[in-house]
Short mmCIF file of C-alpha atoms and ligand atoms in Angstrom, two decimals:
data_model
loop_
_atom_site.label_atom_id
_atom_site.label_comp_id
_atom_site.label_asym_id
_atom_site.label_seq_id
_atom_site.Cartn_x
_atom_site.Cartn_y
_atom_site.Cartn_z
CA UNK A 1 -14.04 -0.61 27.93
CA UNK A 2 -10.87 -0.70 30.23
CA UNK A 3 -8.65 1.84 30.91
CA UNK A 4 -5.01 2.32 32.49
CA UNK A 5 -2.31 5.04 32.69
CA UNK A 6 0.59 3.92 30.80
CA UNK A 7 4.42 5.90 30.25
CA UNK A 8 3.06 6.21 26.92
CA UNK A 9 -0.49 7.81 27.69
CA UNK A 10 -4.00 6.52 28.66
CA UNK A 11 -5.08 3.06 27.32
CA UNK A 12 -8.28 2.31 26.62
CA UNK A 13 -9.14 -1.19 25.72
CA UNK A 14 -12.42 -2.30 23.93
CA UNK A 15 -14.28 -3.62 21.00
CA UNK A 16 -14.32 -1.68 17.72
CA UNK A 17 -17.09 -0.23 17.80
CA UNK A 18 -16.54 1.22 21.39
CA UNK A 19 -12.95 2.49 20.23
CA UNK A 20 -14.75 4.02 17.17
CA UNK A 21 -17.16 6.07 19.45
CA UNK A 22 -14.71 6.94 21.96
CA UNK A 23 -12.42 8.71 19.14
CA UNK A 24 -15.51 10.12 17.72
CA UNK A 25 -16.25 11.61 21.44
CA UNK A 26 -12.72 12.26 22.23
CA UNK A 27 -12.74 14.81 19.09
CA UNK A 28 -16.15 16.55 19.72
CA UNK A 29 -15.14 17.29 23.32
CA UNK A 30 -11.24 18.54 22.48
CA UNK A 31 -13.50 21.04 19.90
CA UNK A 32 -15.89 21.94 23.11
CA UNK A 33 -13.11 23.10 24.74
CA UNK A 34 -11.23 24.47 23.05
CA UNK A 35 -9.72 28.09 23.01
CA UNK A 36 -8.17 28.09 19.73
CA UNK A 37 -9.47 30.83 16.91
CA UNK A 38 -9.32 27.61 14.44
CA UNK A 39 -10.11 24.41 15.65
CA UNK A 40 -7.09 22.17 13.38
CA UNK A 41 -8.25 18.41 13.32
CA UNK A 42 -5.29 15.83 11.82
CA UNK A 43 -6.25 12.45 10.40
CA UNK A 44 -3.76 10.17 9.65
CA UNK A 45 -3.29 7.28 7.15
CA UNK A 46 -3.84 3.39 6.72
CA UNK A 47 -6.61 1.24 6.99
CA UNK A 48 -8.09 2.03 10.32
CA UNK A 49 -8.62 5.35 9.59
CA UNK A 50 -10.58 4.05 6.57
CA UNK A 51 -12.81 2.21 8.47
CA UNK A 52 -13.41 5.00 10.78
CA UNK A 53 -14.07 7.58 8.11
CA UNK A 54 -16.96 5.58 7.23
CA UNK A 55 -18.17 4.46 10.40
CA UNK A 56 -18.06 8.04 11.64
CA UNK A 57 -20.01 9.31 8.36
CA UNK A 58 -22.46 6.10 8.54
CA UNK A 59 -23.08 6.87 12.37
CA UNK A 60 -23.61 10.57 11.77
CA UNK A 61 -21.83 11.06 15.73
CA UNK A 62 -19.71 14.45 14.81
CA UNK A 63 -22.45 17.83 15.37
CA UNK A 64 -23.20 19.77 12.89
CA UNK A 65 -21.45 22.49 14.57
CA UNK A 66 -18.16 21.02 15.13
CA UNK A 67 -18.36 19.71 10.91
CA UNK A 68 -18.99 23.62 10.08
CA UNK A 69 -16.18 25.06 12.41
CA UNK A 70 -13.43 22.29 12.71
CA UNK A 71 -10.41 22.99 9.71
CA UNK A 72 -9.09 19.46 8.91
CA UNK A 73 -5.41 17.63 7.70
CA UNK A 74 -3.21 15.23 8.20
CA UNK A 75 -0.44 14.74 10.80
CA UNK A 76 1.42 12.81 7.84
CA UNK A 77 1.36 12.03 4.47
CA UNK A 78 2.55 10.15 1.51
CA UNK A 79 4.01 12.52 -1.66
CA UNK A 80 1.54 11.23 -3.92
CA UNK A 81 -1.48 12.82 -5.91
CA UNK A 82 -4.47 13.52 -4.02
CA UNK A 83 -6.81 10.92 -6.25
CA UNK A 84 -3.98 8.41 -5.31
CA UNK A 85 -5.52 5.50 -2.92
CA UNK A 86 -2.36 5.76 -1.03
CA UNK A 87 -2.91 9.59 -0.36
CA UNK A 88 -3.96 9.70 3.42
CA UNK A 89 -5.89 12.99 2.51
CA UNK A 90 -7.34 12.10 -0.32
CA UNK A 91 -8.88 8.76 1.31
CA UNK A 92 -10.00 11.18 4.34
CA UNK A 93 -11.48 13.68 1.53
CA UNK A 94 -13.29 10.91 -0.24
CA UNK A 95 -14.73 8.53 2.92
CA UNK A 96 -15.69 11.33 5.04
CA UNK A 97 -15.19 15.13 4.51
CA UNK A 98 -17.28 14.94 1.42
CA UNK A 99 -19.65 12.96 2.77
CA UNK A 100 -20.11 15.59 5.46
CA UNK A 101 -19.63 18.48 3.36
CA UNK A 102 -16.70 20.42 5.00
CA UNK A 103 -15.95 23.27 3.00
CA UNK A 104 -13.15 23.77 0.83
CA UNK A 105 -11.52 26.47 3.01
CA UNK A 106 -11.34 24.02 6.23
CA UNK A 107 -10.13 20.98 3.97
CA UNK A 108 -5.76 21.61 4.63
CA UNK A 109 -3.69 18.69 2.42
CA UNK A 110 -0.08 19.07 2.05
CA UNK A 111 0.66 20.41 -0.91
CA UNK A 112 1.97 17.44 -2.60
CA UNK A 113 2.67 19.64 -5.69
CA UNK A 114 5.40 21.05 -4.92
CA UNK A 115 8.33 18.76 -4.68
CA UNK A 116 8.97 17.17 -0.21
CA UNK A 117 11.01 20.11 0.96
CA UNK A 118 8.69 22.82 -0.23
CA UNK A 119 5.81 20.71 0.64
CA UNK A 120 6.67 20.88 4.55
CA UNK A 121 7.82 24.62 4.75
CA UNK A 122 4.41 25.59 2.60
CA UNK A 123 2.73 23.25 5.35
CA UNK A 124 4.89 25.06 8.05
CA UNK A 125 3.16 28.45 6.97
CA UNK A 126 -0.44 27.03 6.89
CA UNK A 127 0.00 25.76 10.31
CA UNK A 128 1.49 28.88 11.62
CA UNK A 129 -1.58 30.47 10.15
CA UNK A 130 -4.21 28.35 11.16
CA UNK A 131 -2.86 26.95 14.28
CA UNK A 132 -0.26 30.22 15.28
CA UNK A 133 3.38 30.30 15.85
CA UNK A 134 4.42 26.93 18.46
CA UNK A 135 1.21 25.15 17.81
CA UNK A 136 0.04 21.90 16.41
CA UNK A 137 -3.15 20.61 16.15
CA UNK A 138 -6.00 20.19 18.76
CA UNK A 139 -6.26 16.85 18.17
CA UNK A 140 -4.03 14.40 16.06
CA UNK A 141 -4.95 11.18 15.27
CA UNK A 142 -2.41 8.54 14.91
CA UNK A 143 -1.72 4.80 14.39
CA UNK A 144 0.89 2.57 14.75
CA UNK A 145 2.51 -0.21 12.10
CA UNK A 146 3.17 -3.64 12.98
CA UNK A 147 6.82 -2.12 13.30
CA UNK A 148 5.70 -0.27 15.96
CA UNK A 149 6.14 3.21 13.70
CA UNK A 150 4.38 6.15 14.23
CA UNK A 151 3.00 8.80 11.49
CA UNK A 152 5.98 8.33 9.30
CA UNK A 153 8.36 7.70 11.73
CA UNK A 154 10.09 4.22 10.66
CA UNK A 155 12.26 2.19 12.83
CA UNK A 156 16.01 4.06 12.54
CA UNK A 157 14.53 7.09 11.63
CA UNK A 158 16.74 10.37 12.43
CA UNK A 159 13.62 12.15 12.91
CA UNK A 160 13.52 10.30 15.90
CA UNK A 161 16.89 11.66 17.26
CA UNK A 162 17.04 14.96 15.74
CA UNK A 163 14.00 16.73 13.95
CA UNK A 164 15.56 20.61 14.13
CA UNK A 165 12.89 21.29 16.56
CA UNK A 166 10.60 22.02 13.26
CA UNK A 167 7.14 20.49 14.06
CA UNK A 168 6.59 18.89 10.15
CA UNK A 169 9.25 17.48 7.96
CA UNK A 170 9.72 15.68 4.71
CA UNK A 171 11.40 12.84 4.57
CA UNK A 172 12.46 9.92 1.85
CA UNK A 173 11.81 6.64 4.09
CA UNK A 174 14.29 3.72 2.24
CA UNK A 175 11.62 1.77 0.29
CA UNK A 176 8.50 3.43 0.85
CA UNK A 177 9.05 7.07 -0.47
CA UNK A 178 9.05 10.39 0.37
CA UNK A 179 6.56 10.98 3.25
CA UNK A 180 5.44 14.58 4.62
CA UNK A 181 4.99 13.60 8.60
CA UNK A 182 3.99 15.81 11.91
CA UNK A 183 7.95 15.78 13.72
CA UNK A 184 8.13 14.64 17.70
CA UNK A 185 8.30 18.50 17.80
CA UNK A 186 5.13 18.91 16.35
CA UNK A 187 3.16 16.14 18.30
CA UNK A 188 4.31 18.16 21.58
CA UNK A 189 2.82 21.29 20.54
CA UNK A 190 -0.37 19.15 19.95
CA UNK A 191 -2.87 19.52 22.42
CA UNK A 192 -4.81 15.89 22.21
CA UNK A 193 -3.07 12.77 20.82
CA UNK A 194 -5.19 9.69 19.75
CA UNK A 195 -3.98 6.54 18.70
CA UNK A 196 -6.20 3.97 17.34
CA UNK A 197 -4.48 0.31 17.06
CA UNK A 198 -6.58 -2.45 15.98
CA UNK A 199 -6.49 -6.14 14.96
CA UNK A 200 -4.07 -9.08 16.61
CA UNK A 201 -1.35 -8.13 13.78
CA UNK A 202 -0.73 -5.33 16.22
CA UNK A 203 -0.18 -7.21 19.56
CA UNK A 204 3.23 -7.62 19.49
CA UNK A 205 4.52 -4.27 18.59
CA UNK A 206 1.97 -3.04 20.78
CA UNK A 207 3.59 -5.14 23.78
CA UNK A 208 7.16 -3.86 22.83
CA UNK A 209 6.01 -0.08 23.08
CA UNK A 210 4.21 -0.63 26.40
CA UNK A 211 6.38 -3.30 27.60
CA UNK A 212 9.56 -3.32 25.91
CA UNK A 213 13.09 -1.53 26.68
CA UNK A 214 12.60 2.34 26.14
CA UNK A 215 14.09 3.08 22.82
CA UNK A 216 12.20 5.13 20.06
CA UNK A 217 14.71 4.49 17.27
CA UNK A 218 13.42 0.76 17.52
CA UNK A 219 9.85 0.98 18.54
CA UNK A 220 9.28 4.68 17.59
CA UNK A 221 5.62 5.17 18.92
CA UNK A 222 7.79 5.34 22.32
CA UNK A 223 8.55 8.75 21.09
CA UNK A 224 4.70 9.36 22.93
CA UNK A 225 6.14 9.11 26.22
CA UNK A 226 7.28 12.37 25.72
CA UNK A 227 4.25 13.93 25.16
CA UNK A 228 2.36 11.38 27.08
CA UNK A 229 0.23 13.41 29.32
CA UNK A 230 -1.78 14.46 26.07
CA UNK A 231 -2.04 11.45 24.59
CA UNK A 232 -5.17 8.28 24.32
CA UNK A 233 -4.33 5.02 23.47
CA UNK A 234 -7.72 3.71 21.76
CA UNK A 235 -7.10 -0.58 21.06
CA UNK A 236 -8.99 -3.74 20.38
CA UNK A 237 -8.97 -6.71 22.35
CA UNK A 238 -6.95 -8.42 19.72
CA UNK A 239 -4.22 -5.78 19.48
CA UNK A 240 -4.03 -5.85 23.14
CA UNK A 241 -3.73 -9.76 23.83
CA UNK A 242 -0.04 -9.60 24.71
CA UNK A 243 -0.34 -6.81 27.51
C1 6PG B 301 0.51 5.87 7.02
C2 6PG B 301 0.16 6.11 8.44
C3 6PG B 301 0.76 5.05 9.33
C4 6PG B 301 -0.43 4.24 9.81
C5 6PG B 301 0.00 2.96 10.45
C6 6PG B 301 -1.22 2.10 10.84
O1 6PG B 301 0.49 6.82 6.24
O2 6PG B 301 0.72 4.70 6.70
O3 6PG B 301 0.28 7.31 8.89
O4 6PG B 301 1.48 5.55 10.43
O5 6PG B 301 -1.19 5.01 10.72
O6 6PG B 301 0.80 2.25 9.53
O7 6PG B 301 -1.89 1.77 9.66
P1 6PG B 301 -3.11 0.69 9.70
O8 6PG B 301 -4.16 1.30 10.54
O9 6PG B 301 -3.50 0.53 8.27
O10 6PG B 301 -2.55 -0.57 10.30
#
């Protein structure tokens, strides 16, 4: 595996199964070292994280100590039902917390319930609990779309140029829904940032965030640069063919 310090974080390059490891190891030592009284772990959605979730539970990599002591979410999240296949928790509930047996108590969805605006400020409170007043998570995963978009920040989205300094938001994206999302805010109270890109589909959005003109509301995982000294770029070969 490669590596090089980019405006947008540290980019590792490698095959999958070294990028899948390296997250895996990335998370085990950000809970090593950690000082926080709750150890907050955020997934995030797609089909990546899929594949991870099972490698990860097929593997067997994450101690039985960090499984018992880590309380996991999601730094964003479609408003749908938990038993949807397009609920990023759910998927992460059904491919690899069960599997592992996290208890209930350290399993933290958005309360899709309650109707988008509720659902953030409810998720506001758990985070204040869990995490304390200022903080995000110890480690957030992330990917990024073939539009270069971030957690659920879409190309043109205002969260990009004003997010009212709250770190998570709801937010009705023009054809794709509501979507409950970790704010820039929020990823720079985070304390370790990983973003896994895979697959050529990826390559040229990935070469417009490293490469292109610096502007978020067009390529908005750029919005990393701003948190960048926290943050892991973890990316295929194929994803990383145009850098
Ligand atoms: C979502 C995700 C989104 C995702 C990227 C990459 O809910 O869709 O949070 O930001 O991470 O679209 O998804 P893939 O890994 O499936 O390409």
């Amino acid at each position: 595996m490669t590596e090089q310090t980019t405006d947008y974080g540290r980019l590792f390059v490698g095959s999958k199964e070294q990028i899948f490891s390296k997250a895996a190891a990335l998370a085990v030592e950000a809970h090593a070292g950690t000082k926080s009284k709750h150890f907050t772990w955020a997934f995030t959605g797609g089909s990546t994280p899929q594949d991870w979730y099972k490698w990860v539970a097929s593997a067997k990599v994450l101690p039985s100590g960090v499984i018992a002591t880590t309380h996991f979410t999601v730094s964003d999240e479609r408003h749908v039902p938990l038993n949807s296949d397009q609920s990023n928790f759910g998927n992460a509930e059904r491919l690899l917390l069960s599997p592992l047996d996290v208890p209930a108590e350290h399993r933290h969805p958005w309360v899709v319930a309650y109707e988008p605006p509720q659902a953030a400020e409810a998720y506001r409170r758990t985070m204040m609990i869990l995490a304390g007043p200022g903080k995000g998570y110890d480690v957030c995963f992330l990917g990024m779309g073939d539009d270069a978009h971030t957690a659920s920040f879409f190309p043109g989205s205002p969260l990009l140029e004003d997010d009212g300094n709250l770190p998570f938001a709801a937010i009705d994206v023009p054809g794709k829904g509501w979507r409950l999302t970790i704010t820039p805010a929020g990823l720079r109270s985070c304390g370790l940032i990983v973003v896994m890109t895979l697959g050529a589909g990826k390559a040229e959005a990935l070469r417009r965030v490293m490469r292109g003109p610096f502007d978020p509301t067009q390529a908005p995982a750029q919005i990393l640069a701003t948190c960048s000294d926290r943050v892991v770029w973890l990316v295929d070969e194929a994803a990383a063919s145009q850098l």
